[in-house]
């Protein structure tokens, strides 16, 4: 058979030609060019059986006449044929019919199928020899299109391994590395390492080698590729530490779909991964720092965000003034910073031994250039030990305060807001080997800038909250009082676990004749406006209570004040409204009279342990108007406990007032045992409500009632006749003698004489006289007149008008109150006569 030439320009004989892959069709051609052997694959490719083709000249299978003539002539139609070595074929090299002898040839030609159509095949011609020399050729043929695809595949594979910059590794079926391209050798191996033949699970260059091993097994078993798996690696060429790879794994199979191994490609995503981590850290910092408006908590949140995502050790130091809510001093030098280490991470036992932790205050700092830079708002980066050594030169005695064990790289950034340094944040690397870079310093600068705003907001809130709480505390009465009428204890709990204040208040007002007023109120809104309004209302209640008005009448006057405040509100941008409960307990009659302006009713715990909510007729909230307030009177046995509270105590998260009232009554029944201390009882009750911060502030007033013994009171009634003055004076003197109070008898007789005389002259009868003995002596004279007495200084020529003046000088205090049937004038005296108490001033 003459040497075939590719008539369409295919190059022949270039080493591994187009049939590097499998060539199933095979034939043997003798030296004369006749087919001698024919394979079944050749029959399948061209349709000829061995019987049909054996003995046929091979060139007759060529479909193109030009190809046949060129093959017989041993020449290409366009150029001289070339052998497999690329040399020009000489005539001496040609065999029978011009077919070259002893040469190899590859090419693509068109062969005739038995049914007449053309079959493009890739041919591979290799010489055969025997003892005498050339004996013929072996010809292999395959589908040209498949060969072309195989050529392209081989070219792509060769290009990937030789030119593609990303690492590629071939792993055999036993999960051992077999072939790595140059990029993989650089990225996955360390100096002196040899990965070829090593099991993937033993690869120390990948931080996630166990995961990679698991993925390879999964792909080997299922055949499903795993794409874009992020894995961590630490190749030696990278001085900055770990790299991140996006790993894709594919299974390799032969033409029969039998597994041969796996191919892994690595895409370096370190920059994107680091940028994503920085963005995630900024996001966490924005969401997690400064949400609580607590300065110390904000500092700790900042430290927690930085460890371990940015460094191994971090602390936040704040100015003492900032912790108190004040502005930091405008510093002239580092020694004046007075920074307290407020937040630190990691917590507990993970904190470096010997390094001052939370609460530490460093000594006076030197005037160091680095500290001056921080004081000017600049972030300082010391990336390595050389820079640390240079910075510490001359100040090694302070190293144990600022340098943790194994610390080799540090960033320090100021918490800079409004031109003031609120504090500093310091981050160290101690365990991870990679140093901080400038991008880390830039990241800390941005986080510190955001945190500084959070710290400054918390500082401002601390200052305002401290002022508001101080105002609230000063507006509230003493928490504990002890009077002949009742023992009381008050509690105030701000909303939000102390983060908010409002307008809730309680009050205990001592009234004449040993009576006591119990008050609870709730102004709408929160903050300083509500607190200021509460102060005005409480002052008004105190003033109105001093007039000894009935509870319903007092609330009516208070409602008028709230209307006045509402008229002022449009200029202040606030809405004014309030609820209020005013109750008066009389220890002589053991009765309590109360009125409510949209306020929850009090709860009473009787001495026998029964607990009940008092039935009241609540009026509208103060400021609503249009409806009257109604008074309710009920009996209170001595030893009863009255709980007066604001709605925050019963309106919890479920917003169910009835359920809240049941919780309150159940708690009072549980904690109000015989002899229980009121203070302990109140704290137990508040703790039973749960640890969750209340949505509204709460005020609670507990009062245990007392009674004045009947033998300590004496009552008389006289007609409106001047003759009864002496009788009244005599009755009072006799009662004082019976009580053993002769020391105040003279003063009391004078008081009784003046008051009864005035009642007889100006008011009419009947006239009532009552003496009450307790820690003081109370003298009361009541008459049916509504005319209030008025104290004045009489002129020297006046024949009267000196009675009340004398009474005011001889008693501790005096006053008058309206009753439903007239008025009562009362006086109080000390039970012991003091030296000079009867020395009257000149008129």
PDB file of C-alpha atoms in Angstrom, residues 647 650-660 663 695-696:
ATOM      1  CA  UNK A 647     -50.705  50.189  86.762  1.00  0.00           C
ATOM      2  CA  UNK A 650     -50.397  44.761  86.993  1.00  0.00           C
ATOM      3  CA  UNK A 651     -50.088  45.584  83.277  1.00  0.00           C
ATOM      4  CA  UNK A 652     -47.377  43.178  82.147  1.00  0.00           C
ATOM      5  CA  UNK A 653     -46.520  41.717  78.737  1.00  0.00           C
ATOM      6  CA  UNK A 654     -49.920  40.039  78.437  1.00  0.00           C
ATOM      7  CA  UNK A 655     -51.680  43.426  78.807  1.00  0.00           C
ATOM      8  CA  UNK A 656     -54.352  41.683  80.909  1.00  0.00           C
ATOM      9  CA  UNK A 657     -55.225  43.888  83.893  1.00  0.00           C
ATOM     10  CA  UNK A 658     -57.409  41.231  85.518  1.00  0.00           C
ATOM     11  CA  UNK A 659     -54.649  38.625  85.309  1.00  0.00           C
ATOM     12  CA  UNK A 660     -52.175  41.164  86.665  1.00  0.00           C
ATOM     13  CA  UNK A 663     -51.016  37.901  90.335  1.00  0.00           C
ATOM     14  CA  UNK A 695     -42.329  48.020  80.081  1.00  0.00           C
ATOM     15  CA  UNK A 696     -43.669  50.689  82.443  1.00  0.00           C
TER      16      UNK A 696
END
